[in-house]
JSON list of C-alpha atoms in Angstrom, two decimals:
[
{"chain": "A", "resi": 2, "resn": "GLY", "atom": "CA", "xyz": [0.07, 0.24, -0.34]},
{"chain": "A", "resi": 3, "resn": "ALA", "atom": "CA", "xyz": [1.04, 3.70, -0.28]},
{"chain": "A", "resi": 4, "resn": "VAL", "atom": "CA", "xyz": [3.09, 4.95, 2.38]},
{"chain": "A", "resi": 5, "resn": "VAL", "atom": "CA", "xyz": [3.28, 8.48, 4.12]},
{"chain": "A", "resi": 6, "resn": "SER", "atom": "CA", "xyz": [5.99, 9.28, 6.93]},
{"chain": "A", "resi": 7, "resn": "GLN", "atom": "CA", "xyz": [6.56, 11.78, 8.96]},
{"chain": "A", "resi": 8, "resn": "HIS", "atom": "CA", "xyz": [9.77, 13.57, 10.49]},
{"chain": "A", "resi": 9, "resn": "PRO", "atom": "CA", "xyz": [10.59, 13.99, 13.30]},
{"chain": "A", "resi": 10, "resn": "SER", "atom": "CA", "xyz": [9.08, 10.97, 15.17]},
{"chain": "A", "resi": 11, "resn": "ARG", "atom": "CA", "xyz": [9.46, 12.80, 18.32]},
{"chain": "A", "resi": 12, "resn": "VAL", "atom": "CA", "xyz": [10.89, 16.29, 19.43]},
{"chain": "A", "resi": 13, "resn": "ILE", "atom": "CA", "xyz": [11.17, 17.86, 22.60]},
{"chain": "A", "resi": 14, "resn": "CYS", "atom": "CA", "xyz": [11.81, 21.79, 22.06]},
{"chain": "A", "resi": 15, "resn": "LYS", "atom": "CA", "xyz": [11.61, 24.83, 24.82]},
{"chain": "A", "resi": 16, "resn": "SER", "atom": "CA", "xyz": [8.79, 27.42, 25.28]},
{"chain": "A", "resi": 17, "resn": "GLY", "atom": "CA", "xyz": [8.85, 30.09, 22.55]},
{"chain": "A", "resi": 18, "resn": "THR", "atom": "CA", "xyz": [10.75, 28.34, 19.82]},
{"chain": "A", "resi": 19, "resn": "SER", "atom": "CA", "xyz": [9.41, 27.19, 16.60]},
{"chain": "A", "resi": 20, "resn": "VAL", "atom": "CA", "xyz": [9.20, 23.09, 15.16]},
{"chain": "A", "resi": 21, "resn": "LYS", "atom": "CA", "xyz": [9.11, 22.14, 11.74]},
{"chain": "A", "resi": 22, "resn": "ILE", "atom": "CA", "xyz": [7.09, 18.61, 10.90]},
{"chain": "A", "resi": 23, "resn": "GLU", "atom": "CA", "xyz": [7.49, 16.97, 7.95]},
{"chain": "A", "resi": 24, "resn": "CYS", "atom": "CA", "xyz": [4.83, 14.80, 6.15]},
{"chain": "A", "resi": 25, "resn": "ARG", "atom": "CA", "xyz": [6.07, 12.87, 3.10]},
{"chain": "A", "resi": 26, "resn": "SER", "atom": "CA", "xyz": [3.89, 10.62, 0.47]},
{"chain": "A", "resi": 27, "resn": "LEU", "atom": "CA", "xyz": [6.96, 8.00, -0.43]},
{"chain": "A", "resi": 28, "resn": "ASP", "atom": "CA", "xyz": [5.21, 6.53, -3.82]},
{"chain": "A", "resi": 29, "resn": "PHE", "atom": "CA", "xyz": [2.71, 8.27, -4.95]},
{"chain": "A", "resi": 30, "resn": "GLN", "atom": "CA", "xyz": [1.51, 12.29, -5.20]},
{"chain": "A", "resi": 31, "resn": "ALA", "atom": "CA", "xyz": [-1.13, 14.25, -2.89]},
{"chain": "A", "resi": 32, "resn": "THR", "atom": "CA", "xyz": [-1.89, 17.73, -3.92]},
{"chain": "A", "resi": 33, "resn": "THR", "atom": "CA", "xyz": [-4.01, 17.72, -0.92]},
{"chain": "A", "resi": 34, "resn": "MET", "atom": "CA", "xyz": [-2.78, 16.40, 2.81]},
{"chain": "A", "resi": 35, "resn": "PHE", "atom": "CA", "xyz": [-4.46, 17.15, 5.99]},
{"chain": "A", "resi": 36, "resn": "TRP", "atom": "CA", "xyz": [-3.21, 17.66, 9.52]},
{"chain": "A", "resi": 37, "resn": "TYR", "atom": "CA", "xyz": [-4.43, 16.29, 12.59]},
{"chain": "A", "resi": 38, "resn": "ARG", "atom": "CA", "xyz": [-4.06, 16.68, 16.13]},
{"chain": "A", "resi": 39, "resn": "GLN", "atom": "CA", "xyz": [-4.42, 14.20, 18.76]},
{"chain": "A", "resi": 40, "resn": "PHE", "atom": "CA", "xyz": [-4.92, 14.35, 22.58]},
{"chain": "A", "resi": 41, "resn": "PRO", "atom": "CA", "xyz": [-4.11, 11.71, 24.99]},
{"chain": "A", "resi": 42, "resn": "LYS", "atom": "CA", "xyz": [-7.41, 9.57, 25.29]},
{"chain": "A", "resi": 43, "resn": "LYS", "atom": "CA", "xyz": [-8.79, 11.73, 22.33]},
{"chain": "A", "resi": 44, "resn": "SER", "atom": "CA", "xyz": [-10.13, 11.85, 19.15]},
{"chain": "A", "resi": 45, "resn": "LEU", "atom": "CA", "xyz": [-8.06, 12.97, 16.13]},
{"chain": "A", "resi": 46, "resn": "MET", "atom": "CA", "xyz": [-8.96, 16.41, 15.40]},
{"chain": "A", "resi": 47, "resn": "LEU", "atom": "CA", "xyz": [-8.53, 17.81, 11.92]},
{"chain": "A", "resi": 48, "resn": "MET", "atom": "CA", "xyz": [-6.50, 21.02, 11.84]},
{"chain": "A", "resi": 49, "resn": "ALA", "atom": "CA", "xyz": [-6.06, 21.78, 8.29]},
{"chain": "A", "resi": 50, "resn": "THR", "atom": "CA", "xyz": [-5.98, 20.83, 4.75]},
{"chain": "A", "resi": 51, "resn": "SER", "atom": "CA", "xyz": [-2.91, 21.36, 3.07]},
{"chain": "A", "resi": 52, "resn": "ASN", "atom": "CA", "xyz": [-3.40, 22.32, -0.40]},
{"chain": "A", "resi": 53, "resn": "GLU", "atom": "CA", "xyz": [-0.25, 22.01, -3.11]},
{"chain": "A", "resi": 54, "resn": "GLY", "atom": "CA", "xyz": [0.41, 25.02, -4.34]},
{"chain": "A", "resi": 55, "resn": "SER", "atom": "CA", "xyz": [-2.56, 27.49, -2.67]},
{"chain": "A", "resi": 56, "resn": "LYS", "atom": "CA", "xyz": [-2.96, 28.13, 1.09]},
{"chain": "A", "resi": 57, "resn": "ALA", "atom": "CA", "xyz": [-3.79, 26.01, 3.50]},
{"chain": "A", "resi": 58, "resn": "THR", "atom": "CA", "xyz": [-7.55, 25.69, 4.61]},
{"chain": "A", "resi": 59, "resn": "TYR", "atom": "CA", "xyz": [-7.82, 25.84, 8.28]},
{"chain": "A", "resi": 60, "resn": "GLU", "atom": "CA", "xyz": [-10.81, 24.50, 10.78]},
{"chain": "A", "resi": 61, "resn": "GLN", "atom": "CA", "xyz": [-12.46, 26.78, 12.99]},
{"chain": "A", "resi": 62, "resn": "GLY", "atom": "CA", "xyz": [-10.53, 27.90, 15.98]},
{"chain": "A", "resi": 63, "resn": "VAL", "atom": "CA", "xyz": [-7.53, 26.67, 14.44]},
{"chain": "A", "resi": 64, "resn": "GLU", "atom": "CA", "xyz": [-4.98, 29.72, 14.75]},
{"chain": "A", "resi": 65, "resn": "LYS", "atom": "CA", "xyz": [-3.07, 30.11, 11.19]},
{"chain": "A", "resi": 66, "resn": "ASP", "atom": "CA", "xyz": [-0.50, 32.51, 12.37]},
{"chain": "A", "resi": 67, "resn": "LYS", "atom": "CA", "xyz": [0.60, 29.47, 14.85]},
{"chain": "A", "resi": 68, "resn": "PHE", "atom": "CA", "xyz": [0.34, 26.49, 13.01]},
{"chain": "A", "resi": 69, "resn": "LEU", "atom": "CA", "xyz": [2.18, 27.42, 9.61]},
{"chain": "A", "resi": 70, "resn": "ILE", "atom": "CA", "xyz": [1.45, 24.81, 6.71]},
{"chain": "A", "resi": 71, "resn": "ASN", "atom": "CA", "xyz": [3.18, 24.57, 3.58]},
{"chain": "A", "resi": 72, "resn": "HIS", "atom": "CA", "xyz": [2.84, 22.26, 1.02]},
{"chain": "A", "resi": 73, "resn": "ALA", "atom": "CA", "xyz": [5.73, 22.78, -0.96]},
{"chain": "A", "resi": 74, "resn": "SER", "atom": "CA", "xyz": [5.69, 19.99, -3.45]},
{"chain": "A", "resi": 75, "resn": "LEU", "atom": "CA", "xyz": [3.55, 17.11, -4.63]},
{"chain": "A", "resi": 76, "resn": "THR", "atom": "CA", "xyz": [5.19, 14.89, -2.31]},
{"chain": "A", "resi": 77, "resn": "LEU", "atom": "CA", "xyz": [6.09, 17.40, 1.14]},
{"chain": "A", "resi": 78, "resn": "SER", "atom": "CA", "xyz": [3.88, 19.32, 3.13]},
{"chain": "A", "resi": 79, "resn": "THR", "atom": "CA", "xyz": [5.09, 20.79, 6.50]},
{"chain": "A", "resi": 80, "resn": "LEU", "atom": "CA", "xyz": [4.05, 21.83, 9.51]},
{"chain": "A", "resi": 81, "resn": "THR", "atom": "CA", "xyz": [5.25, 24.64, 11.35]},
{"chain": "A", "resi": 82, "resn": "VAL", "atom": "CA", "xyz": [4.44, 25.26, 15.11]},
{"chain": "A", "resi": 83, "resn": "THR", "atom": "CA", "xyz": [5.47, 28.91, 15.79]},
{"chain": "A", "resi": 84, "resn": "SER", "atom": "CA", "xyz": [6.32, 30.05, 19.84]},
{"chain": "A", "resi": 85, "resn": "ALA", "atom": "CA", "xyz": [5.26, 26.83, 21.11]},
{"chain": "A", "resi": 86, "resn": "HIS", "atom": "CA", "xyz": [3.80, 26.66, 24.71]},
{"chain": "A", "resi": 87, "resn": "PRO", "atom": "CA", "xyz": [3.44, 23.71, 26.89]},
{"chain": "A", "resi": 88, "resn": "GLU", "atom": "CA", "xyz": [-0.16, 23.65, 25.63]},
{"chain": "A", "resi": 89, "resn": "ASP", "atom": "CA", "xyz": [0.73, 23.10, 22.17]},
{"chain": "A", "resi": 90, "resn": "SER", "atom": "CA", "xyz": [2.35, 19.62, 23.33]},
{"chain": "A", "resi": 91, "resn": "SER", "atom": "CA", "xyz": [0.61, 16.86, 21.79]},
{"chain": "A", "resi": 92, "resn": "PHE", "atom": "CA", "xyz": [0.73, 14.22, 18.77]},
{"chain": "A", "resi": 93, "resn": "TYR", "atom": "CA", "xyz": [0.39, 15.55, 15.36]},
{"chain": "A", "resi": 94, "resn": "ILE", "atom": "CA", "xyz": [-0.27, 13.24, 12.61]},
{"chain": "A", "resi": 95, "resn": "CYS", "atom": "CA", "xyz": [-0.71, 13.53, 8.78]},
{"chain": "A", "resi": 96, "resn": "SER", "atom": "CA", "xyz": [-2.47, 11.95, 5.90]},
{"chain": "A", "resi": 97, "resn": "ALA", "atom": "CA", "xyz": [-3.02, 12.09, 2.59]},
{"chain": "A", "resi": 98, "resn": "PRO", "atom": "CA", "xyz": [-5.39, 10.71, 0.03]},
{"chain": "A", "resi": 99, "resn": "ARG", "atom": "CA", "xyz": [-4.56, 8.12, -2.93]},
{"chain": "A", "resi": 100, "resn": "ILE", "atom": "CA", "xyz": [-7.22, 6.29, -5.16]},
{"chain": "A", "resi": 101, "resn": "ALA", "atom": "CA", "xyz": [-10.30, 7.13, -2.43]},
{"chain": "A", "resi": 102, "resn": "GLU", "atom": "CA", "xyz": [-8.44, 5.96, 0.52]},
{"chain": "A", "resi": 103, "resn": "GLN", "atom": "CA", "xyz": [-6.45, 7.94, 3.21]},
{"chain": "A", "resi": 104, "resn": "PHE", "atom": "CA", "xyz": [-3.08, 6.93, 4.25]},
{"chain": "A", "resi": 105, "resn": "PHE", "atom": "CA", "xyz": [-2.04, 8.08, 7.42]},
{"chain": "A", "resi": 106, "resn": "GLY", "atom": "CA", "xyz": [1.81, 9.00, 8.55]},
{"chain": "A", "resi": 107, "resn": "PRO", "atom": "CA", "xyz": [3.26, 7.26, 12.30]},
{"chain": "A", "resi": 108, "resn": "GLY", "atom": "CA", "xyz": [2.59, 10.64, 13.87]},
{"chain": "A", "resi": 109, "resn": "THR", "atom": "CA", "xyz": [4.89, 13.27, 15.47]},
{"chain": "A", "resi": 110, "resn": "ARG", "atom": "CA", "xyz": [5.11, 13.43, 19.52]},
{"chain": "A", "resi": 111, "resn": "LEU", "atom": "CA", "xyz": [5.69, 17.33, 20.09]},
{"chain": "A", "resi": 112, "resn": "THR", "atom": "CA", "xyz": [6.78, 17.91, 23.63]},
{"chain": "A", "resi": 113, "resn": "VAL", "atom": "CA", "xyz": [6.92, 21.47, 24.73]},
{"chain": "A", "resi": 114, "resn": "LEU", "atom": "CA", "xyz": [8.70, 22.23, 27.90]},
{"chain": "B", "resi": 25, "resn": "GLY", "atom": "CA", "xyz": [-22.41, 19.29, 12.72]},
{"chain": "B", "resi": 26, "resn": "ASP", "atom": "CA", "xyz": [-21.07, 15.79, 11.99]},
{"chain": "B", "resi": 27, "resn": "SER", "atom": "CA", "xyz": [-19.79, 13.70, 15.11]},
{"chain": "B", "resi": 28, "resn": "VAL", "atom": "CA", "xyz": [-18.99, 10.10, 15.80]},
{"chain": "B", "resi": 29, "resn": "THR", "atom": "CA", "xyz": [-19.54, 8.59, 19.26]},
{"chain": "B", "resi": 30, "resn": "GLN", "atom": "CA", "xyz": [-17.42, 5.44, 19.91]},
{"chain": "B", "resi": 31, "resn": "MET", "atom": "CA", "xyz": [-17.70, 2.87, 23.06]},
{"chain": "B", "resi": 32, "resn": "GLU", "atom": "CA", "xyz": [-15.10, 4.18, 25.81]},
{"chain": "B", "resi": 33, "resn": "GLY", "atom": "CA", "xyz": [-12.34, 1.72, 26.81]},
{"chain": "B", "resi": 34, "resn": "PRO", "atom": "CA", "xyz": [-9.77, 0.10, 27.81]},
{"chain": "B", "resi": 35, "resn": "VAL", "atom": "CA", "xyz": [-11.60, -2.77, 26.42]},
{"chain": "B", "resi": 36, "resn": "THR", "atom": "CA", "xyz": [-9.71, -6.34, 27.73]},
{"chain": "B", "resi": 37, "resn": "LEU", "atom": "CA", "xyz": [-10.28, -9.62, 26.37]},
{"chain": "B", "resi": 38, "resn": "SER", "atom": "CA", "xyz": [-9.20, -12.91, 26.66]},
{"chain": "B", "resi": 39, "resn": "GLU", "atom": "CA", "xyz": [-7.78, -14.95, 23.44]},
{"chain": "B", "resi": 40, "resn": "GLU", "atom": "CA", "xyz": [-10.65, -15.92, 21.16]},
{"chain": "B", "resi": 41, "resn": "ALA", "atom": "CA", "xyz": [-13.10, -13.79, 23.30]},
{"chain": "B", "resi": 42, "resn": "PHE", "atom": "CA", "xyz": [-15.92, -12.27, 20.99]},
{"chain": "B", "resi": 43, "resn": "LEU", "atom": "CA", "xyz": [-15.61, -8.48, 20.46]},
{"chain": "B", "resi": 44, "resn": "THR", "atom": "CA", "xyz": [-17.92, -5.63, 19.95]},
{"chain": "B", "resi": 45, "resn": "ILE", "atom": "CA", "xyz": [-17.04, -2.21, 19.41]},
{"chain": "B", "resi": 46, "resn": "ASN", "atom": "CA", "xyz": [-20.11, -0.05, 18.98]},
{"chain": "B", "resi": 47, "resn": "CYS", "atom": "CA", "xyz": [-19.69, 2.86, 17.24]},
{"chain": "B", "resi": 48, "resn": "THR", "atom": "CA", "xyz": [-22.95, 5.45, 16.42]},
{"chain": "B", "resi": 49, "resn": "TYR", "atom": "CA", "xyz": [-23.16, 8.86, 14.02]},
{"chain": "B", "resi": 50, "resn": "THR", "atom": "CA", "xyz": [-24.58, 12.17, 13.31]},
{"chain": "B", "resi": 51, "resn": "ALA", "atom": "CA", "xyz": [-24.65, 13.20, 10.15]},
{"chain": "B", "resi": 52, "resn": "THR", "atom": "CA", "xyz": [-27.28, 14.42, 7.45]},
{"chain": "B", "resi": 53, "resn": "GLY", "atom": "CA", "xyz": [-27.68, 11.99, 4.31]},
{"chain": "B", "resi": 54, "resn": "TYR", "atom": "CA", "xyz": [-25.49, 9.12, 3.77]},
{"chain": "B", "resi": 55, "resn": "PRO", "atom": "CA", "xyz": [-22.19, 9.55, 5.24]},
{"chain": "B", "resi": 56, "resn": "SER", "atom": "CA", "xyz": [-19.52, 6.91, 3.98]},
{"chain": "B", "resi": 57, "resn": "LEU", "atom": "CA", "xyz": [-18.40, 4.73, 7.37]},
{"chain": "B", "resi": 58, "resn": "PHE", "atom": "CA", "xyz": [-14.62, 3.85, 8.29]},
{"chain": "B", "resi": 59, "resn": "TRP", "atom": "CA", "xyz": [-12.95, 1.91, 11.24]},
{"chain": "B", "resi": 60, "resn": "TYR", "atom": "CA", "xyz": [-9.05, 2.33, 11.45]},
{"chain": "B", "resi": 61, "resn": "VAL", "atom": "CA", "xyz": [-6.83, 0.67, 13.23]},
{"chain": "B", "resi": 62, "resn": "GLN", "atom": "CA", "xyz": [-3.75, 2.06, 14.73]},
{"chain": "B", "resi": 63, "resn": "TYR", "atom": "CA", "xyz": [-1.04, -0.61, 15.92]},
{"chain": "B", "resi": 64, "resn": "PRO", "atom": "CA", "xyz": [1.74, 0.88, 18.66]},
{"chain": "B", "resi": 65, "resn": "GLY", "atom": "CA", "xyz": [4.17, 2.71, 17.12]},
{"chain": "B", "resi": 66, "resn": "GLU", "atom": "CA", "xyz": [2.50, 3.04, 13.94]},
{"chain": "B", "resi": 67, "resn": "GLY", "atom": "CA", "xyz": [0.17, 5.13, 11.77]},
{"chain": "B", "resi": 68, "resn": "LEU", "atom": "CA", "xyz": [-3.50, 4.76, 11.13]},
{"chain": "B", "resi": 69, "resn": "GLN", "atom": "CA", "xyz": [-4.26, 2.05, 8.92]},
{"chain": "B", "resi": 70, "resn": "LEU", "atom": "CA", "xyz": [-8.10, 1.18, 6.92]},
{"chain": "B", "resi": 71, "resn": "LEU", "atom": "CA", "xyz": [-9.49, -1.84, 8.49]},
{"chain": "B", "resi": 72, "resn": "LEU", "atom": "CA", "xyz": [-12.55, -1.87, 6.83]},
{"chain": "B", "resi": 73, "resn": "LYS", "atom": "CA", "xyz": [-15.04, 0.79, 5.35]},
{"chain": "B", "resi": 74, "resn": "ALA", "atom": "CA", "xyz": [-18.96, 1.06, 4.29]},
{"chain": "B", "resi": 75, "resn": "THR", "atom": "CA", "xyz": [-20.39, 3.52, 1.63]},
{"chain": "B", "resi": 76, "resn": "LYS", "atom": "CA", "xyz": [-24.14, 2.77, 1.46]},
{"chain": "B", "resi": 77, "resn": "ALA", "atom": "CA", "xyz": [-26.80, 1.71, 3.98]},
{"chain": "B", "resi": 78, "resn": "ASP", "atom": "CA", "xyz": [-26.84, -1.72, 4.36]},
{"chain": "B", "resi": 79, "resn": "ASP", "atom": "CA", "xyz": [-23.41, -2.73, 3.46]},
{"chain": "B", "resi": 80, "resn": "LYS", "atom": "CA", "xyz": [-20.77, -4.59, 5.29]},
{"chain": "B", "resi": 81, "resn": "GLY", "atom": "CA", "xyz": [-17.15, -3.69, 5.31]},
{"chain": "B", "resi": 82, "resn": "SER", "atom": "CA", "xyz": [-15.30, -6.68, 6.50]},
{"chain": "B", "resi": 83, "resn": "ASN", "atom": "CA", "xyz": [-11.43, -7.43, 6.66]},
{"chain": "B", "resi": 84, "resn": "LYS", "atom": "CA", "xyz": [-8.76, -9.45, 8.72]},
{"chain": "B", "resi": 85, "resn": "GLY", "atom": "CA", "xyz": [-12.03, -11.13, 10.87]},
{"chain": "B", "resi": 86, "resn": "PHE", "atom": "CA", "xyz": [-13.48, -8.16, 11.69]},
{"chain": "B", "resi": 87, "resn": "GLU", "atom": "CA", "xyz": [-17.23, -6.85, 9.96]},
{"chain": "B", "resi": 88, "resn": "ALA", "atom": "CA", "xyz": [-19.49, -3.82, 10.72]},
{"chain": "B", "resi": 89, "resn": "THR", "atom": "CA", "xyz": [-22.70, -3.39, 9.00]},
{"chain": "B", "resi": 90, "resn": "TYR", "atom": "CA", "xyz": [-23.56, 0.25, 7.89]},
{"chain": "B", "resi": 91, "resn": "ARG", "atom": "CA", "xyz": [-27.26, 0.51, 9.78]},
{"chain": "B", "resi": 92, "resn": "LYS", "atom": "CA", "xyz": [-29.16, 3.90, 8.59]},
{"chain": "B", "resi": 93, "resn": "GLU", "atom": "CA", "xyz": [-32.01, 3.01, 10.96]},
{"chain": "B", "resi": 94, "resn": "THR", "atom": "CA", "xyz": [-29.73, 3.30, 13.81]},
{"chain": "B", "resi": 95, "resn": "THR", "atom": "CA", "xyz": [-27.05, 5.33, 12.71]},
{"chain": "B", "resi": 96, "resn": "SER", "atom": "CA", "xyz": [-24.45, 2.77, 14.30]},
{"chain": "B", "resi": 97, "resn": "PHE", "atom": "CA", "xyz": [-21.07, 1.16, 12.48]},
{"chain": "B", "resi": 98, "resn": "HIS", "atom": "CA", "xyz": [-20.65, -1.41, 15.33]},
{"chain": "B", "resi": 99, "resn": "LEU", "atom": "CA", "xyz": [-17.45, -3.38, 14.81]},
{"chain": "B", "resi": 100, "resn": "GLU", "atom": "CA", "xyz": [-17.22, -6.87, 15.59]},
{"chain": "B", "resi": 101, "resn": "LYS", "atom": "CA", "xyz": [-14.78, -9.98, 15.45]},
{"chain": "B", "resi": 102, "resn": "GLY", "atom": "CA", "xyz": [-16.00, -13.55, 16.29]},
{"chain": "B", "resi": 103, "resn": "SER", "atom": "CA", "xyz": [-12.37, -14.65, 17.92]},
{"chain": "B", "resi": 104, "resn": "VAL", "atom": "CA", "xyz": [-9.44, -12.15, 18.60]},
{"chain": "B", "resi": 105, "resn": "GLN", "atom": "CA", "xyz": [-5.81, -12.88, 18.87]},
{"chain": "B", "resi": 106, "resn": "VAL", "atom": "CA", "xyz": [-3.36, -11.29, 21.09]},
{"chain": "B", "resi": 107, "resn": "SER", "atom": "CA", "xyz": [-1.86, -9.48, 17.71]},
{"chain": "B", "resi": 108, "resn": "ASP", "atom": "CA", "xyz": [-5.58, -7.93, 17.65]},
{"chain": "B", "resi": 109, "resn": "SER", "atom": "CA", "xyz": [-4.48, -5.30, 20.64]},
{"chain": "B", "resi": 110, "resn": "ALA", "atom": "CA", "xyz": [-4.33, -1.80, 19.10]},
{"chain": "B", "resi": 111, "resn": "VAL", "atom": "CA", "xyz": [-6.60, 1.03, 19.35]},
{"chain": "B", "resi": 112, "resn": "TYR", "atom": "CA", "xyz": [-9.42, 1.12, 17.33]},
{"chain": "B", "resi": 113, "resn": "PHE", "atom": "CA", "xyz": [-11.22, 4.74, 15.29]},
{"chain": "B", "resi": 114, "resn": "CYS", "atom": "CA", "xyz": [-14.60, 4.87, 14.13]},
{"chain": "B", "resi": 115, "resn": "ALA", "atom": "CA", "xyz": [-15.07, 7.67, 11.40]},
{"chain": "B", "resi": 116, "resn": "LEU", "atom": "CA", "xyz": [-16.99, 9.10, 8.92]},
{"chain": "B", "resi": 117, "resn": "MET", "atom": "CA", "xyz": [-16.86, 11.01, 5.72]},
{"chain": "B", "resi": 118, "resn": "ALA", "atom": "CA", "xyz": [-19.90, 13.20, 4.80]},
{"chain": "B", "resi": 119, "resn": "GLU", "atom": "CA", "xyz": [-21.43, 12.97, 1.91]},
{"chain": "B", "resi": 120, "resn": "GLY", "atom": "CA", "xyz": [-20.03, 14.43, -0.87]},
{"chain": "B", "resi": 121, "resn": "SER", "atom": "CA", "xyz": [-16.82, 15.16, 0.96]},
{"chain": "B", "resi": 122, "resn": "SER", "atom": "CA", "xyz": [-15.03, 12.45, -1.24]},
{"chain": "B", "resi": 123, "resn": "ASN", "atom": "CA", "xyz": [-12.89, 14.97, -3.36]},
{"chain": "B", "resi": 124, "resn": "THR", "atom": "CA", "xyz": [-11.71, 16.64, 0.06]},
{"chain": "B", "resi": 125, "resn": "GLY", "atom": "CA", "xyz": [-11.15, 13.29, 1.78]},
{"chain": "B", "resi": 126, "resn": "LYS", "atom": "CA", "xyz": [-12.10, 14.92, 5.25]},
{"chain": "B", "resi": 127, "resn": "LEU", "atom": "CA", "xyz": [-12.89, 12.49, 7.84]},
{"chain": "B", "resi": 128, "resn": "ILE", "atom": "CA", "xyz": [-14.31, 12.73, 11.11]},
{"chain": "B", "resi": 129, "resn": "PHE", "atom": "CA", "xyz": [-13.00, 10.84, 13.98]},
{"chain": "B", "resi": 130, "resn": "GLY", "atom": "CA", "xyz": [-14.63, 8.74, 17.02]},
{"chain": "B", "resi": 131, "resn": "GLN", "atom": "CA", "xyz": [-12.48, 8.91, 20.05]},
{"chain": "B", "resi": 132, "resn": "GLY", "atom": "CA", "xyz": [-10.81, 5.60, 19.37]},
{"chain": "B", "resi": 133, "resn": "THR", "atom": "CA", "xyz": [-11.48, 2.63, 21.58]},
{"chain": "B", "resi": 134, "resn": "THR", "atom": "CA", "xyz": [-8.25, 0.75, 22.96]},
{"chain": "B", "resi": 135, "resn": "LEU", "atom": "CA", "xyz": [-8.43, -3.11, 22.90]},
{"chain": "B", "resi": 136, "resn": "GLN", "atom": "CA", "xyz": [-6.04, -4.72, 25.06]},
{"chain": "B", "resi": 137, "resn": "VAL", "atom": "CA", "xyz": [-6.34, -8.85, 24.31]},
{"chain": "B", "resi": 138, "resn": "LYS", "atom": "CA", "xyz": [-4.80, -11.18, 26.75]},
{"chain": "B", "resi": 139, "resn": "PRO", "atom": "CA", "xyz": [-3.28, -14.84, 25.99]}
]
C-alpha cells in the first residue's frame, strides 16, 4: 500500500521556539494532505487541509499564524508550530489521500517544555 | 455538525473471545463509514469501510454493517487474537466530501487481548 512518512517522530523543544514537522508521501503524489492533532485518550482533530500550490484551509478555531502549513511539492507538506508553548504539546498526524483512501503517517510527538 | 461516538475503552478480552466495539454517528444524508486501526508505534490503517446503507465491510475477520436506521457501524470479530491489540477508530466522511477526503473521527477505543 501507499506509504506516508513523518519526520521527526518525536521532538522536545523549549517554550517560545518553533518546530517544523514534515509529512511525505513516499510512493505517490498528493495535491492535498491533512494535518490532525491527537490528545491523550481523545480523537483525532482535523487542524487543516494542506493544498499544493495554494494556501492551506484551516478548521474553525485553529490559529493560522500559530500553525503554519506549507505544501512545497506534490510529495511534501510541512507543519510549523511557531512560538511553541506547553499547551501545544500533542501528537500530530498527517494523512494523504490516494484512490479514495486516506494513508496516515506514523505521527510526531511534540513536547514543549 | 457531524460527529462520531465510540464506546469508552479500554476493552480487555481473553484470546478467542468475541469482540464488539460500538460506534454511532450523527450526520445528514448518507456518509461513508470507516474503521481504522492504530497499532503501537504505527500510523492509522484502514481496516474496513462501508459507503451505503446495509453495506457490510469486512477484513481480517472483522466486520461492521452500516445501519442507517440506528445510525450505527459497530465493529465485531468472532475470535480475537493477541495481535489484534490496538486502538480502533470509527470515522465518517460526509456525503459529498469524497473529493476533499475530510474524515471525522470517534475518540478511539483501546483493545487489549490477553493470552
